[in-house]
């Protein structure tokens, strides 16, 4: 290997997931309990989406949906782009910029094994990763929101 960083090198392993049929109040409580702003959404173990605290507010609460009766699958983003653990970090950053996403699920053999966030890029040792985090944040800030 050439010493280049891969998605697996910087990802946070064992991400918190939620079922698409769970309520948005359950999702909010999981986010609170784990001090995170997003959850990967599964349907019988397969990744089907990602839900953020913003999704719950904009697509759920602001639309006067019941927090106990609205399912996560009704408010999550469904078109989830993923990467593999051995994908080159520069490629991952380019994909994050292209799709204007702050979080990128890492999938291996159909199973979610981690997630890469802007924070993961910023925390990685080395100037390259910090520059990448700034680059992604700039691209996302200029992109239209996906809600």
Backbone as a printed PyTorch tensor [residue, N CA C, xyz], in Angstrom:
tensor([[[  0.8460,  -1.1890,   0.0000],
         [  0.0000,   0.0000,   0.0000],
         [  0.8780,   1.2330,   0.0000]],

        [[  0.4440,   2.3070,  -0.6040],
         [  1.2550,   3.4990,  -0.7920],
         [  1.2260,   4.4410,   0.3940]],

        [[  0.5680,   4.0880,   1.4620],
         [  0.5050,   4.9830,   2.6120],
         [ -0.6490,   5.9610,   2.5440]],

        [[ -1.4570,   5.8660,   1.5160],
         [ -2.6130,   6.7540,   1.3910],
         [ -3.6890,   6.3050,   2.3620]],

        [[ -4.4240,   7.2620,   2.8660],
         [ -5.5010,   6.9510,   3.8050],
         [ -6.7210,   6.4120,   3.0680]],

        [[ -7.4210,   5.5020,   3.7220],
         [ -8.6500,   4.9400,   3.1620],
         [ -9.8310,   5.3220,   4.0470]],

        [[-11.0180,   5.0530,   3.5530],
         [-12.2350,   5.3190,   4.3330],
         [-12.1810,   4.5840,   5.6640]],

        [[-11.7110,   3.3450,   5.6420],
         [-11.6240,   2.5480,   6.8590],
         [-10.6680,   3.1180,   7.8900]],

        [[ -9.6780,   3.8840,   7.4380],
         [ -8.7110,   4.4830,   8.3600],
         [ -9.3120,   5.6060,   9.1940]],

        [[-10.2900,   6.3180,   8.6540],
         [-10.8110,   7.5060,   9.3460],
         [-12.2470,   7.3660,   9.8350]],

        [[-12.9310,   6.3140,   9.4220],
         [-14.3460,   6.1690,   9.7850],
         [-14.5160,   5.9250,  11.2840]],

        [[-15.6920,   6.2680,  11.7590],
         [-16.1130,   5.8860,  13.1020],
         [-16.8520,   4.5670,  12.9490]],

        [[-16.3580,   3.5340,  13.5950],
         [-16.9560,   2.2130,  13.4750],
         [-18.1960,   2.0570,  14.3270]],

        [[-18.9540,   1.0190,  14.0310],
         [-20.1530,   0.6700,  14.7900],
         [-21.1200,   1.8440,  14.9460]],

        [[-21.5920,   2.4120,  13.8280],
         [-22.4920,   3.5650,  13.9140],
         [-23.8500,   3.1850,  14.5080]],

        [[-24.5080,   4.1650,  15.0780],
         [-25.8330,   3.9530,  15.6640],
         [-26.8450,   3.8910,  14.5240]],

        [[-27.6760,   2.8450,  14.5310],
         [-28.7010,   2.6860,  13.5000],
         [-30.0810,   2.6430,  14.1380]],

        [[-31.0770,   2.8300,  13.2980],
         [-32.4710,   2.7810,  13.7250],
         [-33.2690,   2.1240,  12.6070]],

        [[-34.3460,   1.4530,  12.9590],
         [-35.2050,   0.8320,  11.9510],
         [-36.1200,   1.8890,  11.3280]],

        [[-36.4410,   1.7080,  10.0670],
         [-37.3090,   2.6430,   9.3490],
         [-38.6900,   2.7370,   9.9870]],

        [[-39.1060,   1.6970,  10.6920],
         [-40.4390,   1.6750,  11.3070],
         [-40.4720,   2.2870,  12.7080]],

        [[-39.3140,   2.6640,  13.2490],
         [-39.2890,   3.3090,  14.5710],
         [-39.8050,   4.7390,  14.4690]],

        [[-40.2850,   5.2690,  15.5860],
         [-40.8440,   6.6260,  15.6010],
         [-39.7400,   7.6800,  15.5920]],

        [[-40.1060,   8.8850,  15.1540],
         [-39.1230,   9.9650,  15.1320],
         [-38.7540,  10.4170,  16.5460]],

        [[-39.6440,  10.2270,  17.5140],
         [-39.2790,  10.5720,  18.8880],
         [-38.2240,   9.5890,  19.4000]],

        [[-38.3210,   8.3270,  19.0080],
         [-37.2890,   7.3470,  19.3760],
         [-35.9490,   7.7440,  18.7480]],

        [[-35.9990,   8.1850,  17.4980],
         [-34.7800,   8.6370,  16.8160],
         [-34.1640,   9.8270,  17.5450]],

        [[-34.9940,  10.7820,  17.9210],
         [-34.4970,  11.9670,  18.6300],
         [-33.8530,  11.5800,  19.9600]],

        [[-34.4530,  10.6430,  20.6440],
         [-33.8920,  10.2010,  21.9320],
         [-32.5650,   9.4630,  21.7440]],

        [[-32.4730,   8.6570,  20.7000],
         [-31.2030,   7.9840,  20.4090],
         [-30.1070,   9.0050,  20.1130]],

        [[-30.4530,  10.0230,  19.3260],
         [-29.4850,  11.0740,  19.0210],
         [-29.0450,  11.7800,  20.3020]],

        [[-29.9970,  12.0910,  21.1530],
         [-29.6760,  12.7410,  22.4300],
         [-28.7760,  11.8470,  23.2760]],

        [[-29.1520,  10.5980,  23.4180],
         [-28.4160,   9.6750,  24.2830],
         [-26.9890,   9.4100,  23.7990]],

        [[-26.7940,   9.4570,  22.4790],
         [-25.4700,   9.1900,  21.9120],
         [-24.7330,  10.4690,  21.5180]],

        [[-25.3650,  11.6240,  21.7510],
         [-24.7750,  12.9250,  21.4320],
         [-24.3340,  13.0040,  19.9680]],

        [[-25.2760,  12.6370,  19.0810],
         [-25.0220,  12.6650,  17.6430],
         [-26.1770,  13.3680,  16.9450]],

        [[-25.9800,  13.7400,  15.6940],
         [-27.0020,  14.4600,  14.9520],
         [-27.6090,  13.6800,  13.8050]],

        [[-27.2570,  12.3980,  13.6880],
         [-27.8020,  11.5910,  12.5990],
         [-27.8010,  10.1210,  12.9820]],

        [[-28.6490,   9.3760,  12.3020],
         [-28.7260,   7.9250,  12.4740],
         [-28.8260,   7.2830,  11.0970]],

        [[-28.1970,   6.1460,  10.9420],
         [-28.3750,   5.3750,   9.7230],
         [-29.6630,   4.5790,   9.8700]],

        [[-30.4700,   4.5680,   8.8110],
         [-31.7860,   3.9370,   8.8490],
         [-31.7150,   2.5850,   8.1450]],

        [[-32.1890,   1.5530,   8.8460],
         [-32.1520,   0.1940,   8.3140],
         [-33.5670,  -0.3470,   8.1460]],

        [[-33.6980,  -1.2650,   7.2220],
         [-34.9360,  -2.0150,   7.0490],
         [-34.5230,  -3.4790,   6.9970]],

        [[-34.8130,  -4.2110,   8.0530],
         [-34.3980,  -5.6040,   8.1910],
         [-32.8900,  -5.7750,   7.9540]],

        [[-32.1250,  -4.8520,   8.5220],
         [-30.6740,  -4.9500,   8.4710],
         [-29.9900,  -4.3020,   7.2830]],

        [[-30.7560,  -3.8670,   6.2770],
         [-30.1640,  -3.2400,   5.0960],
         [-30.3060,  -1.7250,   5.1810]],

        [[-29.2540,  -1.0150,   4.8190],
         [-29.2690,   0.4450,   4.8370],
         [-30.2690,   0.9730,   3.8160]],

        [[-31.2160,   1.7890,   4.2900],
         [-32.2160,   2.3610,   3.3820],
         [-32.2400,   3.8830,   3.4330]],

        [[-31.5270,   4.4780,   4.3810],
         [-31.5510,   5.9260,   4.4790],
         [-30.6900,   6.4470,   5.6050]],

        [[-30.7590,   7.7530,   5.7610],
         [-30.0980,   8.4260,   6.8710],
         [-31.0570,   9.5030,   7.3610]],

        [[-31.1840,   9.6260,   8.6690],
         [-32.0700,  10.6340,   9.2390],
         [-31.2320,  11.5440,  10.1250]],

        [[-31.4570,  12.8370,   9.9880],
         [-30.7390,  13.8220,  10.7880],
         [-31.7100,  14.5260,  11.7230]],

        [[-31.1450,  15.2160,  12.6940],
         [-31.9910,  16.0050,  13.5820],
         [-32.7800,  17.0370,  12.7780]],

        [[-32.1760,  17.5610,  11.7330],
         [-32.8570,  18.5320,  10.8630],
         [-34.0360,  17.8820,  10.1280]],

        [[-33.8720,  16.6460,   9.6610],
         [-34.9750,  15.9320,   9.0010],
         [-36.1740,  15.8160,   9.9330]],

        [[-35.9080,  15.4810,  11.1900],
         [-36.9920,  15.3260,  12.1660],
         [-37.7310,  16.6430,  12.3610]],

        [[-36.9760,  17.7300,  12.4430],
         [-37.5990,  19.0440,  12.6520],
         [-38.3370,  19.5140,  11.4000]],

        [[-37.6680,  19.5010,  10.2440],
         [-38.2390,  20.0620,   9.0120],
         [-39.3390,  19.1810,   8.4220]],

        [[-39.1010,  17.8890,   8.3160],
         [-40.0510,  16.9850,   7.6610],
         [-41.0570,  16.3690,   8.6230]],

        [[-40.7930,  16.4730,   9.9050],
         [-41.6870,  15.8890,  10.9030],
         [-42.4230,  16.9390,  11.7070]],

        [[-41.7400,  17.5360,  12.6520],
         [-42.3710,  18.4730,  13.5870],
         [-42.9470,  19.6960,  12.8830]],

        [[-42.1960,  20.3140,  11.9810],
         [-42.6780,  21.5150,  11.2930],
         [-43.8830,  21.2300,  10.4020]],

        [[-44.0630,  19.9720,  10.0260],
         [-45.2190,  19.5720,   9.2140],
         [-46.3660,  19.0730,  10.0860]],

        [[-46.2510,  19.3110,  11.3990],
         [-47.2810,  18.9260,  12.3820],
         [-47.5470,  17.4240,  12.4060]],

        [[-46.5290,  16.6360,  12.1540],
         [-46.6660,  15.1840,  12.2370],
         [-46.5070,  14.7540,  13.6910]],

        [[-47.1900,  13.7280,  14.0820],
         [-47.0870,  13.2150,  15.4460],
         [-45.7430,  12.5440,  15.6720]],

        [[-45.0610,  12.9310,  16.7350],
         [-43.7190,  12.3920,  16.9720],
         [-43.7420,  10.9180,  17.3600]],

        [[-44.8360,  10.4590,  17.9330],
         [-44.9550,   9.0470,  18.3230],
         [-45.4390,   8.1730,  17.1670]],

        [[-46.1530,   8.7760,  16.2140],
         [-46.7710,   7.9880,  15.1410],
         [-46.0670,   8.1060,  13.7900]],

        [[-45.1890,   9.0800,  13.6430],
         [-44.4650,   9.2390,  12.3830],
         [-43.2310,   8.3460,  12.4030]],

        [[-43.0970,   7.5350,  11.3790],
         [-41.9590,   6.6170,  11.2840],
         [-40.7410,   7.3260,  10.7020]],

        [[-39.5820,   6.8970,  11.1320],
         [-38.3220,   7.4420,  10.6350],
         [-38.2580,   7.3360,   9.1110]],

        [[-38.7500,   6.2450,   8.5680],
         [-38.7440,   6.0460,   7.1240],
         [-39.5230,   7.0840,   6.3470]],

        [[-40.4290,   7.7970,   7.0170],
         [-41.2210,   8.8350,   6.3640],
         [-40.4750,  10.1620,   6.2530]],

        [[-39.4310,  10.3630,   7.0530],
         [-38.7460,  11.6610,   7.0660],
         [-37.2700,  11.5730,   6.6780]],

        [[-36.7470,  10.3680,   6.5430],
         [-35.3110,  10.2250,   6.2630],
         [-35.0040,  10.4920,   4.7930]],

        [[-33.7410,  10.7410,   4.5160],
         [-33.2600,  10.8450,   3.1400],
         [-32.9880,   9.4300,   2.6520]],

        [[-33.5380,   9.0900,   1.4940],
         [-33.4640,   7.7140,   0.9910],
         [-32.3150,   7.4690,   0.0110]],

        [[-31.9190,   8.4630,  -0.7230],
         [-30.8640,   8.2730,  -1.7230],
         [-29.5020,   8.4100,  -1.0510]],

        [[-29.0770,   7.3340,  -0.3980],
         [-27.8400,   7.3670,   0.3710],
         [-26.6790,   6.8770,  -0.4860]],

        [[-25.6710,   7.7070,  -0.5790],
         [-24.4460,   7.3400,  -1.2740],
         [-23.5250,   6.7130,  -0.2350]],

        [[-22.8760,   5.6200,  -0.5950],
         [-21.9870,   4.9330,   0.3470],
         [-20.6090,   4.7360,  -0.2750]],

        [[-19.6540,   4.4120,   0.5800],
         [-18.3120,   4.0580,   0.1330],
         [-17.9110,   2.7570,   0.8190]],

        [[-16.8360,   2.1610,   0.3350],
         [-16.3000,   0.9300,   0.9250],
         [-15.1110,   1.2760,   1.8230]],

        [[-14.7950,   0.4230,   2.7920],
         [-13.6920,   0.7140,   3.7110],
         [-12.3460,   0.9290,   3.0220]],

        [[-12.1330,   0.2620,   1.8770],
         [-10.8370,   0.4000,   1.2100],
         [-10.7990,   1.5150,   0.1720]],

        [[-11.8870,   2.2720,   0.0310],
         [-11.8870,   3.4070,  -0.9000],
         [-10.9040,   4.4690,  -0.4210]],

        [[-10.2020,   5.0600,  -1.3620],
         [ -9.2210,   6.0990,  -1.0740],
         [ -9.9050,   7.3250,  -0.4670]],

        [[ -9.2880,   7.8960,   0.5580],
         [ -9.8950,   9.0280,   1.2570],
         [-10.1270,  10.2200,   0.3350]],

        [[ -9.2170,  10.4640,  -0.5920],
         [ -9.4190,  11.5760,  -1.5300],
         [-10.6710,  11.3450,  -2.3690]],

        [[-10.9070,  10.1010,  -2.7720],
         [-12.1110,   9.7550,  -3.5290],
         [-13.3520,   9.9780,  -2.6670]],

        [[-13.2800,   9.5920,  -1.3950],
         [-14.4010,   9.7800,  -0.4690],
         [-14.7300,  11.2600,  -0.3370]],

        [[-13.6990,  12.0760,  -0.1710],
         [-13.9000,  13.5240,  -0.0330],
         [-14.5530,  14.0890,  -1.2940]],

        [[-14.1050,  13.6370,  -2.4620],
         [-14.6940,  14.1050,  -3.7200],
         [-16.1760,  13.7350,  -3.7960]],

        [[-16.5200,  12.5320,  -3.3560],
         [-17.9190,  12.0910,  -3.3640],
         [-18.7430,  12.9230,  -2.3860]],

        [[-18.1840,  13.1830,  -1.2000],
         [-18.8980,  14.0060,  -0.2140],
         [-19.1610,  15.4010,  -0.7710]],

        [[-18.1760,  15.9750,  -1.4650],
         [-18.3470,  17.2990,  -2.0730],
         [-19.3970,  17.2580,  -3.1800]],

        [[-19.2870,  16.2610,  -4.0500],
         [-20.2070,  16.1380,  -5.1840],
         [-21.6620,  16.0380,  -4.7340]],

        [[-21.8960,  15.3070,  -3.6590],
         [-23.2610,  15.0800,  -3.1800],
         [-23.6560,  16.0050,  -2.0320]],

        [[-22.7390,  16.8930,  -1.6410],
         [-22.9890,  17.8680,  -0.5700],
         [-23.5100,  17.2010,   0.7000]],

        [[-22.7810,  16.1710,   1.1530],
         [-23.1660,  15.4680,   2.3750],
         [-22.0930,  15.6370,   3.4440]],

        [[-22.5470,  15.7070,   4.6780],
         [-21.6450,  15.8560,   5.8220],
         [-21.2610,  14.5110,   6.4260]],

        [[-22.0050,  13.4740,   6.0660],
         [-21.7770,  12.1400,   6.6230],
         [-21.8480,  11.1150,   5.4980]],

        [[-20.9260,  10.1650,   5.5210],
         [-20.8640,   9.1600,   4.4680],
         [-20.8140,   7.7620,   5.0930]],

        [[-21.8780,   6.9630,   4.9070],
         [-21.8500,   5.5900,   5.4210],
         [-20.7910,   4.7510,   4.7020]],

        [[-20.1450,   3.8920,   5.4570],
         [-19.1460,   2.9750,   4.9120],
         [-19.7560,   1.5720,   4.9750]],

        [[-19.8640,   0.9270,   3.8020],
         [-20.5560,  -0.3560,   3.6890],
         [-19.6040,  -1.4050,   3.1230]],

        [[-19.6510,  -2.5990,   3.7290],
         [-18.8430,  -3.7200,   3.2550],
         [-19.7350,  -4.9530,   3.1990]],

        [[-19.7810,  -5.5860,   2.0400],
         [-20.5980,  -6.7880,   1.8430],
         [-22.0510,  -6.5500,   2.2560]],

        [[-22.5850,  -5.3720,   1.9140],
         [-23.9760,  -5.0520,   2.2010],
         [-24.2670,  -4.6580,   3.6350]],

        [[-23.2530,  -4.5940,   4.4640],
         [-23.4380,  -4.2820,   5.8760],
         [-22.7250,  -2.9820,   6.2200]],

        [[-23.3890,  -2.1250,   6.9840],
         [-22.7790,  -0.8640,   7.4060],
         [-21.7180,  -1.1660,   8.4600]],

        [[-20.5000,  -0.7080,   8.2030],
         [-19.4010,  -0.9500,   9.1440],
         [-18.8920,   0.3340,   9.7850]],

        [[-19.3550,   1.4750,   9.2780],
         [-18.9050,   2.7390,   9.8430],
         [-19.5390,   3.9150,   9.1460]],

        [[-19.1270,   5.0930,   9.5710],
         [-19.5850,   6.3310,   8.9550],
         [-18.4400,   7.3360,   9.0390]],

        [[-18.2910,   8.1370,   7.9970],
         [-17.2850,   9.1930,   7.9840],
         [-18.0220,  10.5200,   8.0550]],

        [[-17.6420,  11.3360,   9.0140],
         [-18.2350,  12.6650,   9.1570],
         [-17.1600,  13.7120,   8.9110]],

        [[-17.5770,  14.9610,   8.7960],
         [-16.6030,  16.0410,   8.6840],
         [-15.6700,  16.0330,   9.8820]],

        [[-16.2110,  15.7190,  11.0490],
         [-15.3960,  15.6530,  12.2570],
         [-14.3120,  14.5950,  12.1560]],

        [[-14.6330,  13.4520,  11.5350],
         [-13.6240,  12.4060,  11.3470],
         [-12.4930,  12.9020,  10.4530]],

        [[-12.8410,  13.6680,   9.4140],
         [-11.8150,  14.2140,   8.5250],
         [-10.9560,  15.2350,   9.2560]],

        [[-11.5960,  16.0710,  10.0610],
         [-10.8690,  17.1200,  10.7770],
         [ -9.9770,  16.5440,  11.8660]],

        [[-10.3650,  15.4240,  12.4610],
         [ -9.5960,  14.8360,  13.5540],
         [ -8.4250,  13.9970,  13.0690]],

        [[ -8.4520,  13.5830,  11.8270],
         [ -7.3720,  12.7450,  11.3190],
         [ -6.0750,  13.5460,  11.2900]],

        [[ -5.0010,  12.9290,  11.7530],
         [ -3.6970,  13.5970,  11.7630],
         [ -3.2780,  13.9350,  10.3400]],

        [[ -2.6510,  15.0630,  10.2000],
         [ -2.1130,  15.4470,   8.9050],
         [ -2.8830,  16.5820,   8.2770]],

        [[ -2.1620,  17.3920,   7.5630],
         [ -2.7410,  18.5750,   6.9390],
         [ -3.7420,  18.2170,   5.8490]],

        [[ -3.4970,  17.1170,   5.1360],
         [ -4.3850,  16.7060,   4.0480],
         [ -5.8090,  16.5270,   4.5350]],

        [[ -5.9760,  15.7950,   5.6240],
         [ -7.3200,  15.5230,   6.1280],
         [ -8.0050,  16.8040,   6.5680]],

        [[ -7.2920,  17.6980,   7.2470],
         [ -7.8880,  18.9530,   7.6960],
         [ -8.2980,  19.7980,   6.5020]],

        [[ -7.4470,  19.8450,   5.4880],
         [ -7.7770,  20.5670,   4.2650],
         [ -9.0070,  19.9540,   3.6190]],

        [[ -9.0880,  18.6160,   3.6170],
         [-10.2390,  17.9300,   3.0430],
         [-11.5210,  18.3120,   3.7750]],

        [[-11.4730,  18.3560,   5.0910],
         [-12.6590,  18.7160,   5.8690],
         [-13.1100,  20.1260,   5.5270]],

        [[-12.1750,  21.0410,   5.4120],
         [-12.5160,  22.4250,   5.0480],
         [-13.0910,  22.4750,   3.6410]],

        [[-12.5040,  21.7020,   2.7330],
         [-12.9690,  21.6550,   1.3550],
         [-14.4030,  21.1370,   1.2750]],

        [[-14.6830,  20.0520,   1.9790],
         [-16.0300,  19.4790,   1.9820],
         [-17.0170,  20.4720,   2.5780]],

        [[-16.6640,  21.0820,   3.6940],
         [-17.5600,  22.0330,   4.3440],
         [-17.8600,  23.2090,   3.4280]],

        [[-16.8580,  23.7050,   2.7190],
         [-17.0680,  24.8050,   1.7770],
         [-18.0240,  24.3870,   0.6700]],

        [[-17.8000,  23.2080,   0.0890],
         [-18.6660,  22.7120,  -0.9850],
         [-20.1050,  22.5400,  -0.5070]],

        [[-20.2700,  21.9990,   0.6850],
         [-21.6040,  21.7700,   1.2260],
         [-22.3100,  23.0870,   1.4940]],

        [[-21.5710,  24.0550,   1.9930],
         [-22.1560,  25.3590,   2.2950],
         [-22.6780,  26.0370,   1.0360]],

        [[-22.0290,  25.7960,  -0.0820],
         [-22.4340,  26.4090,  -1.3450],
         [-23.5590,  25.6460,  -2.0410]],

        [[-23.7590,  24.3970,  -1.6620],
         [-24.7720,  23.5520,  -2.3020],
         [-26.1570,  23.8310,  -1.7280]],

        [[-27.1650,  23.4660,  -2.4900],
         [-28.5480,  23.5910,  -2.0190],
         [-28.8320,  22.5180,  -0.9920]],

        [[-29.6070,  22.8390,   0.0440],
         [-29.9830,  21.8160,   1.0230],
         [-30.8310,  20.7290,   0.3700]],

        [[-30.7730,  19.5100,   0.9230],
         [-31.4950,  18.3800,   0.3130],
         [-32.8110,  18.0890,   1.0160]],

        [[-33.5550,  19.1110,   1.3730],
         [-34.8550,  18.8550,   2.0240],
         [-35.9940,  19.3700,   1.1920]]])
